[in-house]
Amino acid sequence: MARHLVVGNGKMLVNLDKSCYIRDIYFPYVGQLNHVGGQQCRFGVWADGAFSWLDSPDWRFELGYVEDSLVTNIAARNDALGLELFINDGVHQRECIYIKRVVVRSTIERDREVRLFFHQDLMIEGTEVGDTAAYYPENNTLFHYKRSSYFMFNGFSDEGGIAQYSTGIKRFHSAEGTWRDAEDGALMGNAIAQGSVDSTIGFGTTVPAGGEKTVYYWMSVGRDLEEVKKLNQYVTDSHPEKLLSRIVIYWRHWLLRTVTDFGDLPKEVVDLYKKSLLIVRTQTDENGAIIAANDTDILQYNRDHYSYMWPRDGALIAEAMSLAGYQSMIAPFFQFCADTLSPEGYLYHKYNPDGTVGSSWHPYVVQGTNRLPIQEDETALVLYALWKDYTYHQVIELPQSLYSSLIRKAANFLGEFMEPELNLPKPSYDLWEERYGIWTYTAASVYGGLMSAAYFTDLFGDYERSDHYRSTAEAIKQGILDHIWDEEAGRFARGLIYKDGAWVKDMTLESSLFGIWEFGVLPVDDSRAARTIRAIKEGLSVKTGVGGVARYTNDYYFQQSGDIEKIPGNPWIICTLWIANYEIESAKTLADLASPRRTLEWVVGKSLDSGVLPEQLNPFDGSPLAVAPLTWSHATFVQSVCKYVRKHAKLRSS
């Protein structure tokens, strides 16, 4: 379950699997709509009367990207066919155009006819109902459409453009699809099909003995036929080779704004850092939604997906990208939050990329009692991230534009949503979206959000509000110390739950307790923070060869083992990096940075070959679990590297 390669431009996202098959096409928003839905858009080769799809075990792959770019760099070898393919995929940096270059190299010492077949298995706007696939003779292309979503496919080799094509019915009655028609090396040429349809196009070329030939394939996406025709003509006029080159150049320039001095970090860490910046960009819609993940294989386990904007994920990802220097990229996120904030001043559970409210499992009423179905940390963290962004870049116009619509409105809600007898926020759902109560992480984030609001009100001379927000935040801090610190355990509780008419501590060991120092409740050198982090390291470290840190004791999500002492839960990339961040912050000498540096190297070792990071890992073999890429994983790695290089520079100069 993973998307090994992702390419996009903020308007369009294309995901490929380990066989280089397109599995997801998102347009016109990143994360919405998915016009493939996890189906396989196959890619196959015919040579000397033999045929092979690239998911055959005969193929061996090396997956990666052209250095410092969002253009893939893939080598695929098939000894049985005597062929090597060198593949590059990219999405144009501005237009909704996907381009693939395939260099076909023969390892056999004679001239050979080779045919490449590209299969289009679309579910336009998320359903197979009512699609049309048709050959378009005016420009020798093939296109699919439904309503206002059009996809035009084209390509060429030295011998010419599309040599074969066919459209047909798929996954209906006994029809498998036109991809089966390709397996004899010849397509029947059916010119149009409607309903649940697919299509396949073929290109022929003669590869010289021991030599190579190049075949290009591209897809233009737009709102109507005229738009995709113009985009197709743009590729033809510009030449796909030049356009791929320009994509590489663009992303290399895009990376220039980040840090250049990486201290003593090894090259593989720096490479993954840059790759993570690029991958986060692919998951960020130009209208502001920062999507959690776009791996639709998760649908096999739960008939929903991760293609939503969780305000929590978005805020923490925005903070990390701002820290790395990408303020302009994440500024629309804060406007998105202002536009979607409820009239009462809170953010809902999650949102679709177009700004509508996403699906939720949080009820409005439980056992006859009304309940606000939110995770309060999501609202608080947006204010926290916005203040951090201002401290990094001093761009005052952004918070000024959001002062009434977001900052004051959200801060007023945070300040009023309180349990006065505890001086703590009212109960809400936790950051893992699993349980209801007063949670340490949530309380710490509300403290950070209110302090951020106080800083903004100071900035704009609104001192009366500033005093109110600050005093409320200080009351929450005292409430955390009075009610959630547990002296006997020597650490903070996960939070408080209401049981039998009283608030009682939930002492489950929880990695998110790092929020106590992350959001400023306690300084990094406070003994209570240090003891809590030590407990997390000792109690949540996965004691297998895989290593890493679990979310909490007996984490059930994708649980692989009941041996809680050894495997308290699956290792999560973000949770492991949270500990590294604490170690970076608390480091007093360069030698103290050895442990977090090892963690960064550990993350590199747990990435897919392409550099993609999953949400969590199998504790026995380190394989990815849940979704990949997870945007939060990549952004936390970016944050950790930024913190590391800054601390390294500070200690080196002291």
XYZ file of C-alpha atoms in Angstrom:
654
model
C 0.000 0.000 0.000
C 1.953 2.999 -1.244
C 2.356 5.494 -4.007
C 6.028 5.180 -4.826
C 6.232 8.249 -7.066
C 4.217 11.483 -7.081
C 4.339 14.395 -9.513
C 2.234 17.536 -9.512
C 2.021 21.311 -9.656
C -0.574 22.430 -7.075
C -3.498 22.045 -9.487
C -2.983 18.487 -10.641
C -1.448 15.466 -8.909
C -0.481 12.158 -10.517
C 0.493 9.138 -8.404
C 2.404 6.122 -9.706
C 2.974 2.749 -8.097
C 6.096 0.579 -8.016
C 5.334 -0.732 -11.531
C 5.156 2.834 -12.898
C 1.400 2.536 -13.403
C -0.671 5.667 -12.921
C -2.994 4.955 -9.995
C -4.454 8.375 -9.197
C -5.076 11.570 -11.176
C -6.390 14.477 -9.094
C -7.862 17.516 -10.822
C -8.889 20.374 -10.492
C -7.777 20.287 -6.841
C -4.960 18.331 -5.257
C -6.904 15.554 -3.551
C -10.183 16.196 -5.430
C -11.472 14.771 -7.773
C -9.714 11.426 -8.359
C -10.255 10.377 -11.966
C -8.576 6.955 -11.669
C -9.561 5.934 -8.157
C -6.699 3.527 -7.579
C -7.256 1.485 -10.733
C -4.239 0.534 -12.828
C -3.381 2.502 -15.946
C -1.120 -0.145 -17.377
C 2.064 0.234 -19.380
C 3.255 -2.676 -21.515
C 5.862 -3.673 -24.097
C 5.700 -5.968 -27.139
C 8.926 -7.188 -28.775
C 9.663 -10.150 -31.059
C 6.133 -11.496 -30.651
C 6.301 -11.494 -26.840
C 4.350 -9.131 -24.575
C 4.857 -8.014 -20.967
C 3.051 -5.568 -18.699
C 5.383 -3.782 -16.323
C 3.848 -5.398 -13.239
C 5.207 -8.755 -14.429
C 7.834 -10.242 -12.079
C 10.211 -10.308 -15.058
C 10.762 -6.577 -14.609
C 13.339 -5.197 -12.159
C 13.046 -1.534 -11.166
C 15.149 1.260 -9.785
C 12.815 4.061 -8.699
C 13.828 7.626 -8.001
C 13.761 11.219 -9.135
C 16.067 13.354 -11.212
C 18.134 15.099 -8.544
C 16.431 18.104 -6.927
C 13.333 17.887 -9.087
C 9.826 16.494 -9.432
C 10.712 14.501 -12.540
C 10.991 10.767 -11.969
C 14.107 8.795 -12.872
C 13.298 5.121 -13.365
C 15.203 2.172 -14.784
C 13.247 -0.979 -15.660
C 14.963 -4.116 -16.970
C 13.526 -7.287 -18.460
C 16.141 -9.916 -19.329
C 13.577 -12.198 -20.941
C 12.708 -9.502 -23.470
C 16.267 -8.210 -23.715
C 15.072 -4.679 -23.030
C 15.869 -1.820 -20.687
C 13.536 1.142 -20.206
C 14.651 4.475 -18.813
C 11.598 6.479 -17.824
C 10.979 10.076 -16.783
C 7.586 11.410 -15.692
C 6.652 14.961 -14.815
C 3.752 17.355 -14.519
C 4.264 20.745 -16.130
C 5.018 23.380 -13.500
C 2.187 25.631 -14.723
C -0.185 23.743 -17.028
C -2.174 20.582 -16.344
C -0.031 18.388 -18.560
C 1.556 15.055 -17.620
C 4.537 13.963 -19.744
C 6.332 10.623 -19.905
C 9.575 9.897 -21.761
C 10.599 6.282 -22.339
C 14.052 5.462 -23.673
C 13.946 1.896 -25.005
C 17.321 0.166 -25.064
C 17.883 -3.259 -26.565
C 20.473 -5.638 -25.165
C 20.218 -7.869 -28.235
C 22.582 -7.391 -31.154
C 20.042 -7.038 -33.960
C 17.488 -4.504 -35.063
C 14.109 -5.046 -33.405
C 10.578 -3.776 -33.703
C 9.287 -2.691 -30.296
C 5.774 -1.507 -29.493
C 4.791 0.384 -26.351
C 1.206 0.317 -25.111
C -0.338 2.822 -22.701
C -3.638 1.969 -21.084
C -6.069 4.600 -19.766
C -8.416 3.284 -17.061
C -10.305 6.391 -15.939
C -13.218 6.798 -13.542
C -13.897 10.433 -14.326
C -15.031 12.458 -11.319
C -14.820 9.313 -9.205
C -17.265 7.050 -11.031
C -17.298 4.876 -14.143
C -20.881 5.843 -14.969
C -21.331 7.966 -18.080
C -17.718 8.215 -19.302
C -16.870 8.463 -22.996
C -13.604 7.428 -24.666
C -13.083 8.341 -28.316
C -10.460 8.585 -31.019
C -10.121 12.172 -32.295
C -8.895 12.133 -35.917
C -8.398 15.892 -36.160
C -5.089 15.635 -34.242
C -4.630 11.852 -34.024
C -5.295 11.718 -30.281
C -7.552 9.787 -27.993
C -9.620 11.508 -25.316
C -11.923 10.685 -22.400
C -14.536 13.056 -21.037
C -17.501 13.525 -18.748
C -19.209 16.825 -17.988
C -16.426 19.395 -17.466
C -13.482 16.973 -17.158
C -11.507 16.191 -20.326
C -8.377 14.077 -20.757
C -6.527 13.967 -24.075
C -3.755 11.403 -24.699
C -1.043 11.600 -27.319
C 2.594 10.790 -28.011
C 5.088 9.888 -30.686
C 8.232 7.991 -31.596
C 10.646 8.559 -34.470
C 8.240 6.582 -36.614
C 5.259 8.842 -35.917
C 2.360 9.399 -33.535
C -0.286 7.014 -32.276
C 0.025 3.891 -34.424
C -2.767 1.873 -32.821
C -5.713 2.591 -30.586
C -8.850 1.062 -29.214
C -11.655 1.991 -26.850
C -13.947 -0.456 -25.091
C -15.922 -1.593 -22.076
C -14.239 -2.525 -18.801
C -15.327 -4.250 -15.589
C -18.849 -4.776 -16.862
C -20.238 -8.276 -17.387
C -17.308 -10.265 -18.828
C -15.420 -7.311 -20.337
C -11.961 -6.851 -18.812
C -10.899 -3.871 -20.896
C -8.883 -2.934 -23.965
C -5.624 -3.737 -22.183
C -6.312 -7.400 -22.903
C -6.530 -6.543 -26.606
C -2.959 -5.214 -26.508
C -1.389 -8.486 -25.416
C -1.057 -9.804 -28.958
C 0.662 -6.580 -30.023
C -2.268 -5.327 -32.111
C -5.299 -3.209 -31.142
C -8.619 -3.600 -32.915
C -9.225 0.128 -33.512
C -12.662 0.639 -31.960
C -13.189 4.405 -32.250
C -15.636 5.179 -29.402
C -17.150 3.662 -26.283
C -19.399 5.032 -23.540
C -20.243 4.007 -19.993
C -17.650 2.056 -18.016
C -14.856 2.430 -20.549
C -11.119 2.334 -20.990
C -8.723 2.846 -23.881
C -5.282 1.771 -25.018
C -2.921 3.439 -27.458
C 0.213 1.987 -29.045
C 3.439 3.362 -30.507
C 5.898 1.496 -32.670
C 9.628 2.008 -33.095
C 12.608 0.145 -34.504
C 15.414 -0.177 -31.976
C 18.828 -0.729 -33.576
C 21.118 -3.533 -32.441
C 22.431 -2.674 -28.998
C 20.966 0.810 -29.411
C 18.037 2.832 -28.128
C 14.981 4.820 -29.229
C 12.786 7.321 -27.389
C 9.007 7.306 -27.145
C 6.992 10.173 -25.645
C 3.509 9.984 -24.124
C 1.482 12.771 -22.581
C -1.890 13.645 -21.132
C -3.546 17.063 -21.264
C -6.286 17.809 -18.717
C -8.872 20.577 -18.890
C -12.485 21.703 -18.636
C -13.507 21.191 -22.249
C -12.328 19.805 -25.558
C -10.910 23.093 -26.799
C -8.747 23.493 -23.696
C -7.167 20.035 -23.944
C -6.636 20.493 -27.679
C -4.695 23.695 -26.989
C -2.624 22.032 -24.284
C -1.898 19.103 -26.580
C -0.787 21.498 -29.312
C 1.439 23.303 -26.807
C 3.281 20.027 -26.089
C 3.606 19.269 -29.788
C 4.905 22.752 -30.612
C 7.311 22.926 -27.659
C 8.461 19.265 -27.816
C 8.028 17.110 -24.684
C 11.805 16.753 -24.284
C 12.204 20.490 -23.805
C 9.209 20.654 -21.473
C 10.609 17.906 -19.226
C 13.898 19.767 -19.116
C 12.119 22.963 -18.096
C 10.277 21.122 -15.321
C 13.623 20.020 -13.875
C 15.024 23.534 -14.137
C 11.954 25.030 -12.435
C 12.077 22.748 -9.405
C 15.811 23.215 -8.983
C 15.262 26.962 -8.831
C 12.352 26.406 -6.448
C 14.692 24.608 -4.037
C 17.204 27.471 -3.990
C 15.345 29.373 -1.270
C 16.042 26.721 1.369
C 19.123 26.323 3.574
C 22.484 25.618 2.008
C 24.648 24.833 5.050
C 23.623 21.427 6.373
C 26.387 21.115 8.926
C 27.539 17.543 9.390
C 24.418 15.875 7.979
C 25.225 13.170 5.415
C 24.217 13.569 1.777
C 21.415 11.019 2.002
C 19.722 13.088 4.730
C 20.085 16.274 2.679
C 18.696 14.493 -0.388
C 15.637 13.279 1.503
C 15.158 16.750 2.973
C 14.988 18.286 -0.508
C 12.810 15.462 -1.768
C 10.484 15.982 1.187
C 10.119 19.667 0.349
C 9.124 18.726 -3.179
C 6.722 15.994 -2.092
C 4.990 18.331 0.357
C 4.565 20.756 -2.544
C 2.799 18.100 -4.608
C 0.297 17.539 -1.779
C -0.495 21.260 -1.393
C -3.271 22.749 -3.476
C -2.688 26.237 -4.835
C -5.926 27.371 -3.152
C -4.557 26.572 0.304
C -5.586 23.038 1.212
C -2.657 20.964 2.480
C -3.756 17.376 1.984
C -2.854 14.635 4.467
C -2.230 11.907 1.880
C -3.512 10.849 -1.528
C -2.888 7.099 -1.472
C -6.258 5.556 -2.374
C -5.167 2.042 -1.445
C -6.396 2.933 2.065
C -9.916 2.462 0.634
C -9.339 -1.293 0.842
C -9.443 -1.018 4.636
C -11.903 1.817 5.176
C -14.341 3.191 2.642
C -12.865 6.635 3.040
C -9.475 8.129 2.385
C -6.868 10.643 3.551
C -7.483 13.155 0.732
C -8.706 15.797 3.146
C -7.300 18.901 4.737
C -7.074 18.298 8.483
C -6.393 21.723 10.051
C -3.944 20.080 12.475
C -1.871 18.408 9.789
C -2.092 21.523 7.656
C -0.953 23.835 10.448
C 2.033 21.712 11.451
C 3.025 21.163 7.820
C 2.690 24.895 7.133
C 4.893 25.700 10.128
C 7.580 23.291 8.907
C 7.525 24.627 5.351
C 7.639 28.209 6.613
C 10.652 27.305 8.741
C 12.297 25.949 5.591
C 11.691 29.217 3.736
C 8.450 28.573 1.836
C 6.225 31.279 3.299
C 4.568 32.199 0.013
C 3.660 28.568 -0.646
C 1.787 28.086 2.620
C 0.228 31.571 3.012
C -2.978 30.479 1.176
C -3.481 27.800 3.852
C -4.235 30.438 6.467
C -6.732 32.170 4.183
C -8.338 28.757 3.584
C -8.752 28.386 7.362
C -10.203 31.872 7.707
C -12.695 31.159 4.934
C -13.796 27.837 6.470
C -13.869 28.888 10.143
C -17.286 28.331 11.703
C -19.313 31.387 12.842
C -18.481 30.378 16.421
C -14.741 30.486 15.713
C -13.701 26.832 15.507
C -12.532 24.655 12.648
C -14.327 21.451 11.797
C -12.789 17.968 11.854
C -11.576 18.069 8.246
C -12.244 19.679 4.888
C -12.363 18.748 1.245
C -9.802 20.541 -0.941
C -12.515 22.847 -2.295
C -13.264 24.149 1.218
C -16.422 22.160 1.918
C -16.614 20.226 5.186
C -15.286 16.666 4.922
C -16.727 13.447 6.266
C -16.542 12.868 10.018
C -17.101 10.192 12.627
C -17.456 12.600 15.570
C -21.096 12.614 16.799
C -23.124 15.680 17.761
C -24.924 13.797 20.542
C -23.820 10.945 22.816
C -26.231 9.258 25.243
C -28.599 12.188 24.994
C -25.935 14.822 25.653
C -24.987 17.337 22.971
C -21.328 17.349 22.020
C -19.297 19.710 19.827
C -17.730 17.336 17.240
C -14.305 18.956 17.020
C -10.672 18.420 17.854
C -9.842 21.728 19.515
C -6.125 21.459 18.858
C -6.890 21.944 15.152
C -8.155 25.478 15.730
C -5.383 26.328 18.192
C -2.569 25.061 15.995
C -3.552 27.300 13.091
C -2.942 30.361 15.304
C 0.288 28.831 16.581
C 1.549 28.137 13.053
C 0.562 31.608 11.860
C 2.588 33.242 14.640
C 5.585 31.014 13.943
C 5.333 31.984 10.271
C 5.409 35.654 11.241
C 8.462 35.159 13.481
C 10.313 33.443 10.637
C 9.574 35.973 7.893
C 8.125 39.164 9.436
C 5.488 39.395 6.714
C 2.995 41.514 8.628
C 0.490 41.850 5.775
C -0.665 38.219 6.142
C -1.715 38.307 9.832
C -3.108 41.827 9.382
C -5.402 40.571 6.629
C -6.543 37.717 8.892
C -6.779 39.639 12.146
C -10.573 39.919 12.336
C -11.571 36.903 10.264
C -9.257 34.328 11.860
C -7.006 35.446 14.720
C -9.479 37.218 17.011
C -12.385 34.996 16.085
C -10.510 31.729 16.785
C -8.824 33.106 19.913
C -12.181 34.193 21.329
C -13.486 30.667 20.879
C -10.416 29.134 22.543
C -10.729 31.507 25.476
C -14.415 30.737 26.009
C -14.331 26.962 25.447
C -13.154 26.313 29.017
C -13.873 24.135 32.063
C -13.638 26.883 34.699
C -13.224 24.545 37.674
C -10.137 23.003 36.065
C -8.739 26.006 34.156
C -8.488 23.655 31.186
C -10.175 23.503 27.783
C -13.506 21.737 27.598
C -13.369 18.155 26.384
C -12.971 17.462 22.674
C -11.562 14.680 20.539
C -7.835 13.941 20.697
C -5.330 14.508 17.929
C -5.607 10.849 16.881
C -9.390 11.328 16.495
C -10.114 8.317 18.672
C -11.262 9.427 22.143
C -13.101 12.208 23.909
C -11.738 14.047 26.918
C -9.373 16.794 28.047
C -6.045 15.915 26.481
C -2.582 17.135 27.377
C -1.643 17.718 23.745
C -4.854 19.662 23.132
C -4.438 21.776 26.270
C -0.816 22.535 25.360
C -1.812 23.519 21.821
C -4.570 25.800 23.149
C -1.971 27.439 25.395
C 0.239 27.930 22.323
C -2.658 29.221 20.236
C -3.769 31.756 22.852
C -0.213 32.964 23.432
C 0.130 33.393 19.663
C -3.079 35.432 19.633
C -1.686 37.550 22.502
C 1.487 38.207 20.508
C -0.579 39.260 17.481
C -2.788 41.574 19.527
C 0.356 43.138 20.984
C 1.695 43.510 17.457
C -1.394 45.442 16.419
C -1.664 47.487 19.625
C -4.807 45.704 20.839
C -3.522 45.498 24.408
C -6.773 44.791 26.235
C -7.375 41.658 24.184
C -3.733 40.728 24.552
C -3.989 40.775 28.339
C -7.109 38.615 28.215
C -5.614 35.999 25.864
C -2.386 35.891 27.840
C -4.089 35.515 31.223
C -6.294 32.720 29.861
C -3.234 30.943 28.478
C -1.438 31.247 31.819
C -4.499 29.816 33.572
C -4.419 26.821 31.195
C -0.722 26.320 31.929
C -1.467 26.229 35.645
C -4.377 23.869 35.031
C -2.058 21.485 33.171
C 0.457 21.541 36.022
C -2.236 21.183 38.699
C -4.378 18.468 37.142
C -2.391 16.572 34.490
C 1.107 16.294 35.971
C 1.414 13.024 37.908
C 4.160 13.104 40.506
C 3.964 9.396 41.261
C 4.506 8.422 37.623
C 7.005 11.243 37.137
C 5.383 12.371 33.905
C 2.301 13.969 32.473
C -0.855 11.948 31.969
C -2.306 11.618 28.497
C -5.212 13.687 29.786
C -8.410 13.597 31.801
C -11.564 11.594 31.195
C -14.892 12.043 32.941
C -15.807 8.877 34.796
C -18.400 8.240 37.502
C -18.980 11.933 38.035
C -15.331 12.945 38.343
C -12.321 13.823 36.192
C -9.669 11.085 36.368
C -6.245 10.856 34.757
C -5.683 8.683 31.712
C -2.140 7.443 32.371
C -1.656 5.760 28.996
C 1.850 6.624 27.810
C 1.441 8.889 24.792
C 4.062 10.288 22.387
C 2.105 13.500 21.823
C 3.019 14.619 25.340
C 5.975 16.273 23.604
C 3.527 19.165 23.041
C 4.193 20.297 26.618
C 7.478 21.846 25.502
C 6.793 22.166 21.776
C 4.012 24.698 22.338
C 5.772 26.519 25.149
C 3.973 25.326 28.285
C 7.321 24.353 29.810
C 10.869 25.112 28.663
C 12.885 22.278 27.219
C 15.102 22.059 30.313
C 12.231 21.797 32.796
C 12.604 18.540 34.720
C 8.952 17.610 34.166
C 9.312 17.907 30.402
C 12.591 15.970 30.475
C 11.131 13.158 32.602
C 8.108 12.878 30.318
C 10.242 12.630 27.184
C 12.455 10.044 28.896
C 9.364 7.976 29.717
C 8.260 8.134 26.068
C 11.671 7.014 24.842
C 11.795 4.131 27.281
C 8.180 3.046 27.071
C 7.235 3.619 23.429
C 10.408 2.605 21.610
C 9.803 -0.418 19.394
C 12.171 -3.145 20.572
C 12.724 -4.923 17.268
C 15.347 -4.462 14.615
C 13.093 -1.868 12.989
C 13.154 0.581 15.923
C 11.262 3.844 16.050
C 8.658 5.205 18.449
C 4.966 4.272 18.683
C 2.052 6.673 19.112
C 0.940 5.263 22.463
C 0.833 2.049 24.482
C -1.245 -0.656 22.791
C -1.979 1.337 19.653
C -4.592 -0.692 17.759
C -4.405 1.068 14.359
C -2.933 -1.471 11.888
C -1.658 -3.365 14.954
C 0.781 -6.132 14.008
C 1.564 -7.665 17.404
C -0.023 -8.200 20.807
C 3.384 -8.192 22.519
C 2.920 -4.729 24.027
C 6.096 -4.824 26.108
C 8.192 -5.299 22.988
C 5.957 -3.571 20.454
C 3.750 -0.947 22.145
C 2.523 0.011 18.670
C 3.821 0.363 15.157
C 6.655 2.874 14.756
C 5.471 6.200 13.324
C 7.822 8.539 11.474
C 6.408 11.670 13.137
C 6.521 10.261 16.675
C 10.132 9.186 16.254
C 11.063 12.645 14.960
C 9.295 14.345 17.894
C 11.836 12.772 20.219
C 14.657 13.874 17.913
C 13.304 17.427 17.985
C 13.410 17.453 21.773
C 16.983 16.164 21.711
C 17.950 18.879 19.229
C 16.331 21.589 21.325
C 17.970 20.381 24.543
C 21.444 19.795 23.045
C 24.208 21.761 24.735
C 27.179 20.423 22.756
C 27.762 19.121 19.255
C 28.133 15.659 20.752
C 24.535 15.891 21.982
C 23.390 16.039 18.370
C 24.631 12.520 17.631
C 21.357 10.884 18.694
C 19.010 13.065 16.611
C 21.385 12.736 13.662
C 21.030 8.955 13.940
C 17.260 9.387 13.944
C 17.398 11.398 10.731
C 19.514 8.652 9.191
C 17.010 6.085 10.489
C 14.205 7.887 8.657
C 16.223 7.798 5.430
C 16.644 4.063 5.886
C 12.902 3.583 6.329
C 11.867 5.534 3.231
C 10.831 3.752 0.062
C 13.493 3.451 -2.637
C 12.009 6.538 -4.292
C 12.308 8.541 -1.059
C 8.600 8.448 -0.192
C 7.829 8.306 3.547
C 4.853 6.353 4.913
C 2.733 7.095 7.943
C 3.902 4.067 9.946
C 6.016 0.942 9.593
C 5.592 -2.758 10.109
C 7.545 -3.385 13.339
C 8.946 -6.677 12.028
C 10.215 -5.843 8.546
C 9.960 -2.039 8.293
C 7.607 -2.136 5.322
C 5.156 0.771 4.954
C 1.758 0.605 6.627
C -1.315 2.800 6.068
C -0.584 5.491 3.462
C 2.501 6.691 1.598
C 3.467 9.401 1.119
C 2.097 10.947 4.307
C 2.563 14.701 4.013
C 2.957 15.067 7.795
C 5.870 12.584 7.786
C 7.732 14.536 5.111
C 7.027 17.901 6.742
C 8.198 16.702 10.160
C 11.418 15.473 8.573
C 11.830 18.924 6.999
C 11.227 20.532 10.396
C 13.732 18.263 12.144
C 16.442 18.925 9.580
C 15.868 22.690 9.839
C 16.051 22.559 13.630
C 19.165 20.397 13.459
C 21.127 22.623 11.081
C 20.252 25.751 13.068
C 21.286 24.165 16.334
C 24.445 22.738 14.790
C 25.416 26.175 13.476
C 24.730 27.758 16.863
C 26.781 25.204 18.803
C 29.579 25.267 16.237
C 29.968 29.022 16.581
C 29.720 29.125 20.376
